[in-house]
GROMACS .gro file of C-alpha atoms in nm:
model
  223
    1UNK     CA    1   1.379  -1.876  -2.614
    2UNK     CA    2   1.618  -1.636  -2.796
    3UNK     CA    3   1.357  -1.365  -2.852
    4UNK     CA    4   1.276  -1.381  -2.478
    5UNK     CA    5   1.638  -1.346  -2.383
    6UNK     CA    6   1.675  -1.047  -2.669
    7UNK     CA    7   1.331  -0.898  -2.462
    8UNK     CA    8   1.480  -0.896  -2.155
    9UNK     CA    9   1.844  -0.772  -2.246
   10UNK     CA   10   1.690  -0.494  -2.392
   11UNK     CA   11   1.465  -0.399  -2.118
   12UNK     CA   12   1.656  -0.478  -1.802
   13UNK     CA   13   1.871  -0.134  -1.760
   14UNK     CA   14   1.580   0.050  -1.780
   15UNK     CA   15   1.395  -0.165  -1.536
   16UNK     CA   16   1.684  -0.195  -1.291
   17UNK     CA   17   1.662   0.247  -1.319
   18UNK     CA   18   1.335   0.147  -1.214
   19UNK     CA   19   1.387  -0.019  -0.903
   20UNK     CA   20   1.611   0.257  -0.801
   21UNK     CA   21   1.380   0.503  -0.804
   22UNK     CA   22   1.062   0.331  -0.688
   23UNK     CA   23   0.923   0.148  -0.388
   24UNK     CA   24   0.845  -0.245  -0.467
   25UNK     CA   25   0.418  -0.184  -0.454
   26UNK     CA   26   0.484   0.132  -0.731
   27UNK     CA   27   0.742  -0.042  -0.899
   28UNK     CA   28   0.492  -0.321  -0.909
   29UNK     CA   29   0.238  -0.167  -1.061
   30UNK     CA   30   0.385   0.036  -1.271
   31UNK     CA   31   0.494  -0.311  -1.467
   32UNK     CA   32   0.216  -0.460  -1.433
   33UNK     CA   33  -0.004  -0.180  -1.567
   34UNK     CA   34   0.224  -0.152  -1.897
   35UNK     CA   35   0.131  -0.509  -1.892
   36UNK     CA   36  -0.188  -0.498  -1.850
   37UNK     CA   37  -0.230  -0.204  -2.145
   38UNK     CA   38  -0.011  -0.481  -2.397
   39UNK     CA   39  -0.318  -0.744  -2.349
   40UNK     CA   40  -0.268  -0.860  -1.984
   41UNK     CA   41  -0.595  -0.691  -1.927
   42UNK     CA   42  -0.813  -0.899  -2.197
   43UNK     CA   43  -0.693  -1.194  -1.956
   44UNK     CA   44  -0.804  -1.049  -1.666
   45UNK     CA   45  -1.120  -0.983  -1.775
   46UNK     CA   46  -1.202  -1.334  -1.926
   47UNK     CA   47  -1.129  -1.501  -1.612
   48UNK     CA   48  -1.333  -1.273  -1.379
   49UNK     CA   49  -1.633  -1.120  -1.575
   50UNK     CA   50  -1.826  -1.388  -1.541
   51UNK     CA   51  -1.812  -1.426  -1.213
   52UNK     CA   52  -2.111  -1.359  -0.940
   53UNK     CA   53  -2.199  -1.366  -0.544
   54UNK     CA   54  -1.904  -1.366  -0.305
   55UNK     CA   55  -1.573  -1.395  -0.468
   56UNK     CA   56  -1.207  -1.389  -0.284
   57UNK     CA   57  -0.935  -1.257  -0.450
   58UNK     CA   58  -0.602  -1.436  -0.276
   59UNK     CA   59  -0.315  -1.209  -0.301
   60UNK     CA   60  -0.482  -0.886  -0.443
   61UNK     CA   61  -0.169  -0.681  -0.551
   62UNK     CA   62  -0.238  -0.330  -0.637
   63UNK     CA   63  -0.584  -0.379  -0.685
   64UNK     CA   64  -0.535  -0.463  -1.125
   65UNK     CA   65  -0.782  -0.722  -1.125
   66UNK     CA   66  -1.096  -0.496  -0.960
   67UNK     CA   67  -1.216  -0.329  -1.236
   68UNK     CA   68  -1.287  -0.641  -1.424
   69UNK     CA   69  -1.533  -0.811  -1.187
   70UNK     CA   70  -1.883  -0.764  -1.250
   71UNK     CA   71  -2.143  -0.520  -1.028
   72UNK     CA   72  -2.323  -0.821  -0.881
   73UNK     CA   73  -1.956  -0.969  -0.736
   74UNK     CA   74  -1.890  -0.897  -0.376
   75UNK     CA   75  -1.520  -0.905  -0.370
   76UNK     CA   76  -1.348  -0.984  -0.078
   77UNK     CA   77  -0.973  -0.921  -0.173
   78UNK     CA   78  -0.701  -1.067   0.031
   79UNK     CA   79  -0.355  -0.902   0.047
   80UNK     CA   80  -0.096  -0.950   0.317
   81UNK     CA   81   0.092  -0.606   0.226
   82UNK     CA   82  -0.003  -0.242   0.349
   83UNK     CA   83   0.172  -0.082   0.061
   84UNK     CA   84   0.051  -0.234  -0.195
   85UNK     CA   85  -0.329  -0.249  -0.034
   86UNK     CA   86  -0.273   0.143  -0.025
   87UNK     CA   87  -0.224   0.159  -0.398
   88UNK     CA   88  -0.535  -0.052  -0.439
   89UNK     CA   89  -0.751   0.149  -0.288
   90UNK     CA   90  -0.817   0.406  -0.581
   91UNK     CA   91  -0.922   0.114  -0.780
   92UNK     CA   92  -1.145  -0.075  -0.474
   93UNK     CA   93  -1.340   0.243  -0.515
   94UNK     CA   94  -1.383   0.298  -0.905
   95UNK     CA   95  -1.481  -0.053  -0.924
   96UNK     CA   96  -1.814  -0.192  -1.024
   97UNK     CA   97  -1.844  -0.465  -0.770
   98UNK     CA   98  -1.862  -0.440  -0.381
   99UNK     CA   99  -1.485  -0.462  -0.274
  100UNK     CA  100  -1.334  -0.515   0.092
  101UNK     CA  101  -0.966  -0.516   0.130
  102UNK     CA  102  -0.864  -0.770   0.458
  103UNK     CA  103  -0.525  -0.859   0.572
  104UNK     CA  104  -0.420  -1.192   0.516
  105UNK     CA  105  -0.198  -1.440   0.347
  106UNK     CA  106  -0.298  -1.704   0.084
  107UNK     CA  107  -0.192  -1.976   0.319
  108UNK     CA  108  -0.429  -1.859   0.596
  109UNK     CA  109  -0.746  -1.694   0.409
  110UNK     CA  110  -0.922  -1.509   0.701
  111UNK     CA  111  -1.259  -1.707   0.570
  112UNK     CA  112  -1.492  -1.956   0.697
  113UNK     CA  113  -1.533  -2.262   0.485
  114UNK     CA  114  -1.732  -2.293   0.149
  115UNK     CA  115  -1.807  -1.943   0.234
  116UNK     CA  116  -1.710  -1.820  -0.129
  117UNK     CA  117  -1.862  -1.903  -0.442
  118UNK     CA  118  -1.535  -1.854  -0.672
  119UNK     CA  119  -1.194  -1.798  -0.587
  120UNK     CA  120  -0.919  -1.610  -0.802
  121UNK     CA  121  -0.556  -1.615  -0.790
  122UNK     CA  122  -0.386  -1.305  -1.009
  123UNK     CA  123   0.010  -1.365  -1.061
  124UNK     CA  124   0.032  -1.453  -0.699
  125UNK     CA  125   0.132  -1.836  -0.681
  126UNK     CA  126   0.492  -1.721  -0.831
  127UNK     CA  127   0.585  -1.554  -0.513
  128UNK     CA  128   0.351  -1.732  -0.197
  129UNK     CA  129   0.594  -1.923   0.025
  130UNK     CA  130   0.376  -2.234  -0.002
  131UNK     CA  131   0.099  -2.295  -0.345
  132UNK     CA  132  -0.023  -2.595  -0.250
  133UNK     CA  133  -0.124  -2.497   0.115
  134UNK     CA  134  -0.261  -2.171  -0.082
  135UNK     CA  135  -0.428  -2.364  -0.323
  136UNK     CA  136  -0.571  -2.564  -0.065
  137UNK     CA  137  -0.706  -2.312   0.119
  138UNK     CA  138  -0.902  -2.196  -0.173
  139UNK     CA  139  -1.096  -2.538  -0.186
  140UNK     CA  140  -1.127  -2.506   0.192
  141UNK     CA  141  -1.324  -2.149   0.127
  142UNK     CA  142  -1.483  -2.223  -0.175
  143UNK     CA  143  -1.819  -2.397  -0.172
  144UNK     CA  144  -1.868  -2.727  -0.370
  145UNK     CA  145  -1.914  -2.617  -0.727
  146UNK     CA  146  -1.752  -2.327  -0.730
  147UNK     CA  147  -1.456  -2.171  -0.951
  148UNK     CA  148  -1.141  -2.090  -0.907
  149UNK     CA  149  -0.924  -1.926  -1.143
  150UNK     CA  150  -0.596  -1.864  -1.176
  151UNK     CA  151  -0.378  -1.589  -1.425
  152UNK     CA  152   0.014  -1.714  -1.324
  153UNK     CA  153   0.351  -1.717  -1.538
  154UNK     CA  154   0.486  -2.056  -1.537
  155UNK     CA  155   0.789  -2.282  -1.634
  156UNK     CA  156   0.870  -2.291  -1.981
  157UNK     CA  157   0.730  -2.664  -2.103
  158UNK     CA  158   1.041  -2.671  -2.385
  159UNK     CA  159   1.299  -2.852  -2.151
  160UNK     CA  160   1.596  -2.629  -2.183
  161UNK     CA  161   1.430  -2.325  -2.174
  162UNK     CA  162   1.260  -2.479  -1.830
  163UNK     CA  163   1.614  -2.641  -1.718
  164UNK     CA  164   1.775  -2.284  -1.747
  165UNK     CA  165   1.432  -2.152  -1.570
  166UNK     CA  166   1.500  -2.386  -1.294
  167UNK     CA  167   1.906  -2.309  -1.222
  168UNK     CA  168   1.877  -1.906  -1.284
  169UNK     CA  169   1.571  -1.868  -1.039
  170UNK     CA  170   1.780  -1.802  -0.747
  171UNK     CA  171   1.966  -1.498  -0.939
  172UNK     CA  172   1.600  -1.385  -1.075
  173UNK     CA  173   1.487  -1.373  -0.684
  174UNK     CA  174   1.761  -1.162  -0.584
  175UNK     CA  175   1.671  -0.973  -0.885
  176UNK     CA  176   1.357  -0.896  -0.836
  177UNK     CA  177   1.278  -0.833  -0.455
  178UNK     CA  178   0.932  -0.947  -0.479
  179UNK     CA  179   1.022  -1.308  -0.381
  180UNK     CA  180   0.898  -1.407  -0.745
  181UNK     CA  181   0.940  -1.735  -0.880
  182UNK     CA  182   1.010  -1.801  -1.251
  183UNK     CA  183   0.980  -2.190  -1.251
  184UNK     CA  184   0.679  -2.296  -1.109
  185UNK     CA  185   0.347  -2.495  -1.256
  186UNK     CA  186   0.059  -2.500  -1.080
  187UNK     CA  187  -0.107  -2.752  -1.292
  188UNK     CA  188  -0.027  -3.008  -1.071
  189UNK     CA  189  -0.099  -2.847  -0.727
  190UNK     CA  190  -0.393  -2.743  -0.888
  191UNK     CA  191  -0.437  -3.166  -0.926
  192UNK     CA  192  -0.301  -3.246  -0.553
  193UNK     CA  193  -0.502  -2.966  -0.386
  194UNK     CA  194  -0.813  -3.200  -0.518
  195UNK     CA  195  -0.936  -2.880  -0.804
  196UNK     CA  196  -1.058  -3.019  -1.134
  197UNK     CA  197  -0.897  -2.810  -1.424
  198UNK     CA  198  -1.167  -2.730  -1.697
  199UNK     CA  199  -0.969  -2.494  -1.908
  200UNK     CA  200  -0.575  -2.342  -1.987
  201UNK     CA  201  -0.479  -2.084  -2.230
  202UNK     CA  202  -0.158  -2.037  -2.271
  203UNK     CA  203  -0.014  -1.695  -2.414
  204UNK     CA  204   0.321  -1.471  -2.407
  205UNK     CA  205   0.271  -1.010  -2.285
  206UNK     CA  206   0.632  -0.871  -2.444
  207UNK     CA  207   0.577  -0.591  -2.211
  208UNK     CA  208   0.885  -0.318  -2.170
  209UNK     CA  209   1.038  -0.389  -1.826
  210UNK     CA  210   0.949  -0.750  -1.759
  211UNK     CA  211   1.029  -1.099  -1.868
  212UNK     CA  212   0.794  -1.263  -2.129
  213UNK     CA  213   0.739  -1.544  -1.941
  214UNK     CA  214   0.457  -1.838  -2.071
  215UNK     CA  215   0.173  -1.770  -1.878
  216UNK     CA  216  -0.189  -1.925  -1.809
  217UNK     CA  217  -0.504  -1.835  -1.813
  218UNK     CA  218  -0.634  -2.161  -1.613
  219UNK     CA  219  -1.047  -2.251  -1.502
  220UNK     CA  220  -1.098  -2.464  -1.210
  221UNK     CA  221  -1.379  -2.561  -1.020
  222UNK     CA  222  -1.455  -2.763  -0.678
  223UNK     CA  223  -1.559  -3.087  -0.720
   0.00000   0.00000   0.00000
């Protein structure tokens, strides 16, 4: 816990210079990219190479996770925000697979059901207003069998380090602006949404300019 407090000490003047100077979608990605070039990528990649036939990505961001699906993936990539859809676009049309950006929110996937053959959530259940009606959703669009994966930060499983998760999140929200939460688990919407977990890695990115929070690497599928 003290090395993660000593990360973000260090980091956060720099970071709040950040947020100054940039809108939330570049400010966004610019994090996440440093991220991403410290191993965030690697993670990315294991959780949606393998993936084939129609895919929805729930909460697409600024596009990070398209260059890691495969050419025989048509992507359908969900994201309720113009700006950062904008910034995505570069990247929807580098990629490998078959991309379409649509407007929506993870709570109401524009989708029909069992439509998909794989779902994937990227660092999106933090900051929806409601994961297990997200989560939900997924099964509803996913088609019996199918995968859903998941790349999140989570709460701390040590119990202080997750107490002081849980009391601080409020001043991390105002912090932040991106209506990110620090101390959520999905594990057990993942469980109440009616997904069978197959796999969790856990691992740490001490990036410059965010928090190392634990995250997971998680592999679902629909019963």
């Amino acid at each position: 816990m003290f090395r993660e407090l000593a990360h973000f000490a260090r980091h956060a003047p720099a970071t709040l210079r950040l947020k100054r100077r940039l809108d939330q979608g570049a400010l966004y990605d610019h994090l996440c990219a440093r991220q991403d070039g410290l191993g965030l990528a690697t993670w990315r990649a294991a959780l949606c190479g393998d993936l084939r036939g129609r895919v929805v990505e729930i909460g697409a961001g600024t596009g990070l996770m398209f260059a890691h699906y495969p050419a025989d993936a048509a992507v359908t990539a969900v994201e309720p925000d113009d700006g950062f859809a904008a910034i995505a676009g570069p990247r929807r049309a580098a990629a490998a697979a078959t991309i379409a950006v649509a407007r929506g929110t993870a709570e109401a996937l524009p989708l029909p059901d069992a439509s998909q053959d794989a779902a994937v959530f990227g660092l999106v259940l933090c900051s929806v207003a409601a994961p297990a009606a997200a989560l939900a959703e997924a099964r509803r669009v996913v088609r019996p069998g199918g995968a859903v994966r998941l790349l999140e930060h989570v709460r701390s499983p040590r119990p202080v380090a997750g107490a002081l998760m849980r009391a601080t999140n409020p001043l991390w929200r105002a912090l932040n602006g991106q209506g990110c939460n620090m101390h959520r688990d999905p594990v057990p919407a993942l469980a109440a949404a009616g997904l069978t977990v197959e796999r969790i890695e856990a691992f740490q990115v001490f990036s410059p300019g965010m928090p190392a929070f634990p995250l997971r690497a998680i592999w679902a599928r629909v019963p």
